[in-house]
Coordinates of C-alpha atoms in Angstrom, one line a residue:
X41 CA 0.0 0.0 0.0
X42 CA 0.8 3.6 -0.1
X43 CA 0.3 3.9 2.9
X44 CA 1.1 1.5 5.6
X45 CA -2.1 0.7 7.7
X46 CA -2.7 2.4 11.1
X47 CA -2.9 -1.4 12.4
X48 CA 0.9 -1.7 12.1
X49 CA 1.1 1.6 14.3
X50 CA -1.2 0.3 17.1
X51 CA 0.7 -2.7 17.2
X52 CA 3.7 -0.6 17.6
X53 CA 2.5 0.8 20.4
X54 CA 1.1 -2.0 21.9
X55 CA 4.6 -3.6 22.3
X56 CA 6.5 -0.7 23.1
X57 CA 4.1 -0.5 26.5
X58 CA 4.6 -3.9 27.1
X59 CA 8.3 -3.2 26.6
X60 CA 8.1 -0.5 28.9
X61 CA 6.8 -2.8 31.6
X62 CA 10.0 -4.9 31.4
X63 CA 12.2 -1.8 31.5
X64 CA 13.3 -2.1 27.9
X65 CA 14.4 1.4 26.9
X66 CA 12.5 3.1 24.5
X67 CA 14.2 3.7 20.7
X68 CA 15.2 7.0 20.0
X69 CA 13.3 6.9 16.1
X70 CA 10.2 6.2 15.4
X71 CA 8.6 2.9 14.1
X72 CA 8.8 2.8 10.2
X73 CA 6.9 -0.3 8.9
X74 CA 9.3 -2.4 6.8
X75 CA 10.4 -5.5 4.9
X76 CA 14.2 -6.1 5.5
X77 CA 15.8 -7.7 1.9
X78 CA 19.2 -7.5 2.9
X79 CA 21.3 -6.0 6.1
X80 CA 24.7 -6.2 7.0
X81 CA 26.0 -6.7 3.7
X82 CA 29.7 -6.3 2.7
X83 CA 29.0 -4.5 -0.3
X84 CA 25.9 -3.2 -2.0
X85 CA 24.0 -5.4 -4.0
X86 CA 23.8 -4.5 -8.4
X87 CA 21.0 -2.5 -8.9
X88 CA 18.8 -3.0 -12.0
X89 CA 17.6 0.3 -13.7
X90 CA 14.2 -0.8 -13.2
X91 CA 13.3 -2.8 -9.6
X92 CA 11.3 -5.5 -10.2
X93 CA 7.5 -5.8 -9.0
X94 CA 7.1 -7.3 -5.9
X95 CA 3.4 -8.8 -5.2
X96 CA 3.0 -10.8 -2.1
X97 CA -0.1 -12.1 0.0
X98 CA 0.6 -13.2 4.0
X99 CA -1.6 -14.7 6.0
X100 CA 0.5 -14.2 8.8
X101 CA 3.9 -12.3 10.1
X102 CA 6.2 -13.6 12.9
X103 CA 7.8 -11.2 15.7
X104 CA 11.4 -11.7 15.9
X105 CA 14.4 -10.5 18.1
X106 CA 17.7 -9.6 16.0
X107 CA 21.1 -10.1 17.9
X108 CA 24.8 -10.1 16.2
X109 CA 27.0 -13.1 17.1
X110 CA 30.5 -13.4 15.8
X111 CA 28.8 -15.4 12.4
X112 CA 26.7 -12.2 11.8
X113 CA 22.6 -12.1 12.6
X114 CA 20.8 -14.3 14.4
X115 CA 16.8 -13.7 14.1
X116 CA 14.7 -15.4 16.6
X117 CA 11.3 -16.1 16.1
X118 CA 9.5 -14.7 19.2
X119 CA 5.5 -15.5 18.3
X120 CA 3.5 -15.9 15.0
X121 CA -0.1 -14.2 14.4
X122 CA -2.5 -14.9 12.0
X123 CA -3.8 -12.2 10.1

């Protein structure tokens, strides 16, 4: 969408108090809805003059927890939701 739905941003703030309640400091940025592709690359990927079209359908998203070990990222899946 355009737009990104102001269900993502309730969410947001839905775990941000429940982060609050475990004294998990608050980021200094805001929350920017967001498909990750690539991070932590050593060099930028080759760009095409013209990005491909992306259409996708979920019928759910996972909530995971990013830390760095000394092989890179690690996600771990916290909890699934169906949508």
């Amino acid at each position: 969408p355009s737009a990104p739905p102001t269900q993502l941003f309730d969410l947001a703030e839905q775990l941000q108090a429940l982060a609050n309640g475990f004294a998990i400091p608050k980021r200094h940025f805001s929350y920017k809805p967001h498909v990750t592709l690539a991070r932590g690359l050593k060099a930028p990927p080759c760009a095409s003059s013209k990005p491909p079209r992306i259409c996708m359908q979920a019928n759910n998203y996972t909530l995971f927890h990013s830390t760095r070990d000394q092989n890179g990222l690690v996600y771990q899946a916290l909890q699934q939701f169906a949508l």
